[in-house]
Coordinates of C-alpha atoms and ligand atoms in Angstrom, one line a residue:
X1 CA 23.5 15.9 20.9
X2 CA 22.6 18.4 23.4
X3 CA 22.2 16.2 26.4
X4 CA 22.7 18.9 29.0
X5 CA 19.6 20.9 27.9
X6 CA 16.7 21.0 30.4
X7 CA 13.9 19.6 28.3
X8 CA 11.5 19.4 31.3
X9 CA 11.4 23.2 31.4
X10 CA 8.0 24.6 30.3
X11 CA 8.2 25.6 26.6
X12 CA 11.4 23.7 25.9
X13 CA 11.4 22.5 22.3
X14 CA 12.7 19.0 21.8
X15 CA 14.6 18.3 18.6
X16 CA 13.9 15.2 16.6
X17 CA 17.4 13.9 17.3
X18 CA 16.8 14.3 21.1
X19 CA 13.4 12.6 20.9
X20 CA 14.6 9.7 18.8
X21 CA 17.7 9.2 21.1
X22 CA 15.2 8.9 24.0
X23 CA 12.6 6.6 22.3
X24 CA 14.2 4.4 19.6
X25 CA 16.0 1.1 19.9
X26 CA 19.6 1.0 18.6
X27 CA 18.5 -1.1 15.6
X28 CA 15.9 1.5 14.6
X29 CA 16.8 3.9 11.7
X30 CA 17.5 7.2 13.4
X31 CA 16.9 10.4 11.5
X32 CA 20.4 11.7 12.4
X33 CA 21.8 8.7 10.4
X34 CA 19.8 9.3 7.2
X35 CA 21.8 9.3 4.0
X36 CA 19.9 12.4 3.0
X37 CA 18.2 13.4 -0.2
X38 CA 19.3 13.5 -3.9
X39 CA 18.9 17.3 -3.9
X40 CA 20.5 18.7 -0.7
X41 CA 18.0 20.7 1.4
X42 CA 18.4 22.5 4.7
X43 CA 17.3 20.7 7.8
X44 CA 13.9 21.8 9.2
X45 CA 14.0 23.4 12.6
X46 CA 11.6 20.9 14.3
X47 CA 10.5 18.4 11.7
X48 CA 12.7 15.4 11.1
X49 CA 13.5 14.1 7.5
X50 CA 11.1 11.2 7.6
X51 CA 8.4 13.4 9.1
X52 CA 8.8 15.7 6.1
X53 CA 8.7 12.8 3.7
X54 CA 5.4 11.7 5.3
X55 CA 4.0 15.2 4.9
X56 CA 5.2 15.4 1.3
X57 CA 3.4 12.1 0.4
X58 CA 0.2 13.2 2.1
X59 CA 0.2 16.5 0.2
X60 CA 0.8 14.8 -3.2
X61 CA -1.9 14.5 -5.9
X62 CA -1.2 10.8 -6.3
X63 CA -1.9 10.2 -2.6
X64 CA -5.3 12.1 -2.8
X65 CA -6.3 10.0 -5.8
X66 CA -6.1 6.8 -3.7
X67 CA -9.6 7.7 -2.4
X68 CA -11.0 7.2 -6.0
X69 CA -9.2 3.9 -6.6
X70 CA -10.6 0.5 -5.7
X71 CA -9.0 -2.0 -3.4
X72 CA -10.9 -5.2 -4.2
X73 CA -14.5 -4.0 -4.5
X74 CA -15.8 -1.1 -6.7
X75 CA -18.1 1.8 -5.8
X76 CA -21.1 0.1 -7.6
X77 CA -21.0 -2.6 -4.9
X78 CA -21.8 -0.2 -2.1
X79 CA -19.8 2.2 0.1
X80 CA -18.9 0.1 3.1
X81 CA -15.8 -1.6 1.8
X82 CA -12.2 -0.4 1.6
X83 CA -10.8 1.9 -1.0
X84 CA -7.1 2.1 -1.8
X85 CA -7.0 5.1 0.5
X86 CA -8.7 3.5 3.5
X87 CA -6.6 0.4 3.0
X88 CA -3.5 2.6 3.1
X89 CA -4.6 4.2 6.4
X90 CA -5.3 0.8 7.9
X91 CA -1.8 -0.4 6.9
X92 CA -0.3 2.8 8.4
X93 CA -2.2 2.4 11.7
X94 CA -1.1 -1.3 12.1
X95 CA 2.4 -0.5 11.0
X96 CA 2.7 2.2 13.6
X97 CA 1.4 -0.1 16.3
X98 CA 4.1 -2.7 15.4
X99 CA 6.8 0.0 15.0
X100 CA 6.1 1.7 18.3
X101 CA 6.1 -1.6 20.3
X102 CA 9.4 -2.6 18.7
X103 CA 10.8 1.0 19.3
X104 CA 11.4 1.5 15.5
X105 CA 11.2 4.9 13.7
X106 CA 7.5 5.6 13.4
X107 CA 8.0 8.6 11.1
X108 CA 9.8 6.4 8.6
X109 CA 7.2 3.7 9.0
X110 CA 4.4 6.1 8.4
X111 CA 6.1 7.6 5.3
X112 CA 6.7 4.1 3.8
X113 CA 3.1 2.9 4.6
X114 CA 1.4 6.0 3.1
X115 CA 3.6 5.6 0.0
X116 CA 3.3 1.8 -0.5
X117 CA 0.3 1.7 -2.8
X118 CA 0.5 5.2 -4.4
X119 CA 1.5 3.6 -7.8
X120 CA -1.7 1.6 -8.2
X121 CA -3.5 2.3 -11.5
X122 CA -7.4 2.5 -11.5
X123 CA -9.2 -0.8 -11.0
X124 CA -6.5 -2.5 -8.9
X125 CA -4.9 -5.6 -10.4
X126 CA -7.1 -5.6 -13.5
X127 CA -5.8 -2.2 -14.3
X128 CA -2.2 -3.3 -13.7
X129 CA -2.6 -6.3 -15.9
X130 CA -3.9 -4.2 -18.8
X131 CA -1.0 -1.7 -18.5
X132 CA 1.5 -4.5 -18.1
X133 CA 0.2 -6.2 -21.3
X134 CA 0.4 -3.0 -23.4
X135 CA 3.9 -2.2 -22.0
X136 CA 5.3 -5.7 -22.2
X137 CA 7.8 -4.8 -24.9
X138 CA 9.3 -2.1 -22.8
X139 CA 9.6 -3.7 -19.3
X140 CA 6.0 -4.0 -18.4
X141 CA 4.2 -2.1 -15.7
X142 CA 4.4 -2.7 -11.9
X143 CA 2.6 -0.5 -9.3
X144 CA 5.5 -0.7 -6.9
X145 CA 8.1 0.7 -9.3
X146 CA 5.5 3.2 -10.6
X147 CA 5.3 4.6 -7.1
X148 CA 9.0 5.6 -7.5
X149 CA 8.4 7.2 -10.9
X150 CA 5.6 9.3 -9.3
X151 CA 7.6 10.5 -6.3
X152 CA 10.8 11.1 -8.3
X153 CA 9.5 12.4 -11.6
X154 CA 5.8 13.0 -12.0
X155 CA 4.9 15.0 -8.9
X156 CA 5.9 18.7 -9.3
X157 CA 5.4 20.5 -6.0
X158 CA 8.7 22.3 -5.4
X159 CA 10.5 24.9 -7.5
X160 CA 14.0 23.6 -6.7
X161 CA 13.7 20.0 -7.9
X162 CA 11.5 17.5 -9.7
X163 CA 9.5 15.0 -7.7
X164 CA 9.2 15.0 -3.9
X165 CA 13.0 14.6 -3.2
X166 CA 12.3 12.0 -0.5
X167 CA 15.1 10.6 1.7
X168 CA 17.1 7.8 0.3
X169 CA 15.8 5.5 3.1
X170 CA 12.2 5.9 1.9
X171 CA 13.2 5.4 -1.7
X172 CA 15.2 2.3 -0.9
X173 CA 12.3 1.0 1.2
X174 CA 9.9 1.3 -1.8
X175 CA 12.6 -0.2 -4.1
X176 CA 12.8 -3.2 -1.9
X177 CA 9.1 -3.8 -2.6
X178 CA 9.9 -4.1 -6.4
X179 CA 12.2 -7.1 -6.2
X180 CA 12.3 -10.4 -4.3
X181 CA 14.3 -12.0 -2.8
X182 CA 16.8 -9.5 -1.3
X183 CA 20.5 -10.0 -0.7
X184 CA 19.9 -8.8 2.9
X185 CA 16.5 -8.1 4.4
X186 CA 15.6 -4.4 4.1
X187 CA 15.4 -2.0 7.1
X188 CA 13.2 -3.3 9.9
X189 CA 10.9 -0.3 9.3
X190 CA 10.4 -1.5 5.7
X191 CA 9.6 -5.0 6.9
X192 CA 7.1 -3.7 9.4
X193 CA 5.1 -2.0 6.6
X194 CA 5.1 -5.3 4.6
X195 CA 3.9 -7.2 7.6
X196 CA 1.2 -4.6 8.3
X197 CA 0.0 -4.6 4.6
X198 CA -0.5 -8.4 4.8
X199 CA -2.3 -8.2 8.2
X200 CA -4.6 -5.4 6.9
X201 CA -5.7 -7.0 3.7
X202 CA -6.3 -10.5 5.2
X203 CA -8.5 -8.9 7.8
X204 CA -10.3 -6.3 5.7
X205 CA -10.9 -8.5 2.7
X206 CA -12.6 -11.0 5.0
X207 CA -14.7 -8.3 6.6
X208 CA -15.7 -6.8 3.3
X209 CA -16.6 -10.2 1.8
X210 CA -18.7 -11.0 4.9
X211 CA -20.5 -7.6 4.8
X212 CA -21.2 -8.0 1.0
X213 CA -22.6 -11.5 1.6
X214 CA -20.0 -13.1 -0.7
X215 CA -18.9 -15.2 2.3
X216 CA -20.7 -16.3 5.5
X217 CA -19.3 -17.0 8.9
X218 CA -20.3 -20.7 8.5
X219 CA -18.1 -20.8 5.4
X220 CA -15.0 -19.1 6.9
X221 CA -14.8 -21.4 9.9
X222 CA -13.6 -24.1 7.4
X223 CA -10.3 -22.4 7.9
X224 CA -8.2 -23.2 11.0
X225 CA -7.2 -19.6 11.5
X226 CA -10.8 -18.3 11.3
X227 CA -12.0 -21.2 13.5
X228 CA -9.5 -20.1 16.1
X229 CA -10.7 -16.5 15.8
X230 CA -14.4 -17.5 16.0
X231 CA -13.6 -19.5 19.1
X232 CA -11.7 -16.6 20.8
X233 CA -14.6 -14.3 20.0
X234 CA -17.2 -16.8 21.3
X235 CA -15.3 -17.2 24.5
X236 CA -15.6 -13.5 25.2
X237 CA -19.0 -12.8 23.7
X238 CA -21.0 -16.1 23.4
X239 CA -24.2 -14.6 22.1
X240 CA -22.7 -12.3 19.4
X241 CA -24.4 -12.5 16.0
X242 CA -24.7 -10.7 12.7
X243 CA -22.8 -7.4 12.2
X244 CA -21.4 -7.3 15.7
X245 CA -20.0 -10.8 15.3
X246 CA -18.4 -9.8 12.0
X247 CA -16.8 -6.7 13.5
X248 CA -15.5 -8.7 16.5
X249 CA -14.0 -11.3 14.2
X250 CA -12.1 -8.6 12.3
X251 CA -10.8 -7.0 15.6
X252 CA -9.6 -10.5 16.7
X253 CA -8.1 -11.2 13.3
X254 CA -6.0 -8.1 13.4
X255 CA -5.1 -8.5 17.1
X256 CA -4.0 -12.1 16.8
X257 CA -1.8 -11.3 13.8
X258 CA -0.2 -8.2 15.4
X259 CA 0.5 -10.1 18.6
X260 CA 2.0 -13.0 16.8
X261 CA 4.3 -10.7 14.6
X262 CA 5.4 -8.8 17.7
X263 CA 6.2 -11.9 19.8
X264 CA 8.1 -13.4 16.9
X265 CA 10.0 -10.3 16.0
X266 CA 10.8 -9.4 19.6
X267 CA 12.2 -12.8 20.2
X268 CA 14.4 -12.6 17.1
X269 CA 15.6 -9.1 18.1
X270 CA 16.4 -10.2 21.7
X271 CA 18.4 -13.2 20.5
X272 CA 20.5 -11.3 18.0
X273 CA 20.6 -8.0 19.9
X274 CA 21.7 -6.0 16.9
X275 CA 23.4 -2.7 17.8
X276 CA 22.4 -0.8 14.6
X277 CA 20.2 -1.1 11.6
X278 CA 23.1 -2.5 9.6
X279 CA 23.7 -5.1 12.3
X280 CA 20.0 -6.1 12.1
X281 CA 20.5 -6.5 8.3
X282 CA 23.6 -8.6 8.7
X283 CA 21.9 -10.8 11.3
X284 CA 19.1 -11.2 8.7
X285 CA 16.4 -10.3 11.3
X286 CA 13.0 -10.8 9.8
X287 CA 9.8 -9.0 10.9
X288 CA 6.9 -11.3 10.2
X289 CA 4.6 -14.0 11.5
X290 CA 5.5 -17.3 13.1
X291 CA 5.8 -20.3 10.7
X292 CA 2.4 -21.6 11.8
X293 CA 0.6 -18.3 11.4
X294 CA 2.3 -17.8 8.0
X295 CA 0.8 -21.2 6.9
X296 CA -2.7 -20.3 8.2
X297 CA -2.5 -16.9 6.4
X298 CA -1.5 -18.7 3.1
X299 CA -4.6 -20.9 3.5
X300 CA -6.8 -17.8 4.2
X301 CA -5.4 -16.0 1.1
X302 CA -5.9 -19.1 -1.1
X303 CA -9.5 -19.3 0.2
X304 CA -10.0 -15.5 -0.5
X305 CA -8.5 -15.9 -3.9
X306 CA -10.9 -18.7 -4.9
X307 CA -14.1 -17.6 -3.1
X308 CA -13.8 -13.8 -3.2
X309 CA -11.4 -12.5 -5.8
X310 CA -12.7 -14.9 -8.4
X311 CA -16.4 -14.3 -7.6
X312 CA -18.4 -13.9 -10.8
X313 CA -19.4 -10.3 -9.9
X314 CA -15.7 -9.3 -9.4
X315 CA -14.5 -11.2 -12.5
X316 CA -17.1 -9.3 -14.5
X317 CA -15.9 -5.9 -13.1
X318 CA -12.3 -6.8 -13.7
X319 CA -13.1 -7.9 -17.3
X320 CA -14.8 -4.7 -18.1
X321 CA -12.1 -2.5 -16.4
X322 CA -9.3 -4.3 -18.2
X323 CA -11.0 -3.9 -21.6
X324 CA -11.7 -0.2 -20.9
X325 CA -8.0 0.4 -20.1
X326 CA -6.8 -1.6 -23.1
X327 CA -9.1 0.4 -25.4
X328 CA -8.1 3.7 -23.8
X329 CA -4.5 2.8 -24.1
X330 CA -4.8 2.1 -27.9
X331 CA -6.9 5.2 -28.4
X332 CA -4.3 7.5 -26.8
X333 CA -1.4 5.8 -28.6
X334 CA -3.3 6.3 -31.9
X335 CA -4.1 9.9 -31.1
X336 CA -1.4 11.4 -28.8
X337 CA -2.8 14.9 -29.4
X338 CA -5.8 13.9 -27.3
X339 CA -3.6 13.6 -24.3
X340 CA -3.3 16.5 -21.9
X341 CA -0.3 18.8 -22.3
X342 CA 1.7 17.3 -19.4
X343 CA 1.4 13.8 -20.7
X344 CA 2.3 15.0 -24.3
X345 CA 5.5 16.6 -22.9
X346 CA 6.3 13.4 -21.1
X347 CA 6.5 11.5 -24.5
X348 CA 9.8 13.3 -25.1
X349 CA 11.3 11.8 -22.0
X350 CA 9.9 8.3 -21.8
X351 CA 8.3 7.6 -25.3
X352 CA 4.7 7.4 -26.3
X353 CA 3.8 4.0 -24.8
X354 CA 5.2 4.7 -21.4
X355 CA 3.7 8.2 -21.3
X356 CA 0.3 6.8 -22.1
X357 CA 0.7 4.1 -19.5
X358 CA 1.7 6.7 -16.9
X359 CA -1.3 8.9 -17.7
X360 CA -3.7 6.0 -17.4
X361 CA -2.1 4.8 -14.2
X362 CA -2.7 8.2 -12.6
X363 CA -6.5 8.0 -13.2
X364 CA -9.1 7.3 -10.6
X365 CA -11.7 4.6 -11.4
X366 CA -14.3 7.3 -12.0
X367 CA -12.1 9.4 -14.2
X368 CA -11.1 6.3 -16.2
X369 CA -14.8 5.5 -16.8
X370 CA -15.5 9.1 -17.9
X371 CA -12.5 9.1 -20.3
X372 CA -13.7 5.8 -21.7
X373 CA -17.2 7.1 -22.3
X374 CA -15.8 10.3 -23.9
X375 CA -13.1 8.9 -26.2
X376 CA -14.6 5.5 -27.0
X377 CA -18.2 5.2 -25.9
X378 CA -20.0 2.0 -25.2
X379 CA -20.5 0.7 -28.8
X380 CA -16.9 1.1 -30.0
X381 CA -15.3 -0.6 -27.0
X382 CA -13.8 -4.0 -26.9
X383 CA -16.4 -6.6 -26.0
X384 CA -16.0 -8.7 -22.9
X385 CA -15.2 -11.7 -25.0
X386 CA -12.0 -10.2 -26.5
X387 CA -10.0 -10.7 -23.3
X388 CA -9.8 -13.3 -20.7
X389 CA -10.3 -11.8 -17.2
Ligands
MG401 MG1 -1.2 -2.5 0.1

């Protein structure tokens, strides 16, 4: 630490260590305490390790492809709703709000949030189900663990090492998403991203479903959480209707959840007063909503599951997507020479089935459809009746 430097002098450059010492709470993960990277690298003059991780993720091909991957609704249903990319940015934004107020490490939070959905195959959970089914005999497929394969093995952007060589904290944070429950809760920064993910999808799936006319405001007020939100909105804007009402509801839905998580988490932190990230883990501090909000969120998620995710239009799209991926999988396994060179070389390392699964997982929705049309065509594909959606 260089505490004696005069950082108020014009042009004085502040190091990441100095900045974090000023701003972060003792229970935050400080860059100076990072366990480093698998392949040792020189420190950067003014970018901290988690900041570099964030930049590496943003510059990866897998990250860019998130813009072509569906969240819940596909491109044929319009262009208002979230994609995997805009979902990721909403999660990042909410996570930074939570992290900043709790004085946690925002760079680490941002890296984790931008990374969290990078392993999603095309067509969301329908795509994941198809890959899981075909890889069942060798451990299945999970988008959370696939994100680790991407950043450790599949991305090639540096001459000195394979993958992105992210810090062990970011890798551990993503690993924590792959298995539940944990011996000790993960770093607070990791938990913040989980909480933000849940806040984001509860709010934006409600918004998208209202906008698409799958739900109406009259229907969602059946739920106590949404009734509360509608009441709060009406108190401030009694005459709001239509699109402006929908937008106000979404603001409130995010704001209410963020406030609740902050109040709960701040109270837990103030009671236990952990002096380090390890102490926060030992004290099993959890970042998350109050018990009553957690209940209301479960009700909302159940409602969205029944009324939105199982909507006939979405079931049809999922059906079709799943069948296309299954057919493409079988086609590439039967003719490995039709795979691009990089995927063919991958067979030597992970075997044919996994290499095909990884290749398919990397596709955007559009590219997957193109490949289906090219290799299989409409007439030779599996019919919708072959698989249950
Ligand atoms: Mg997510």
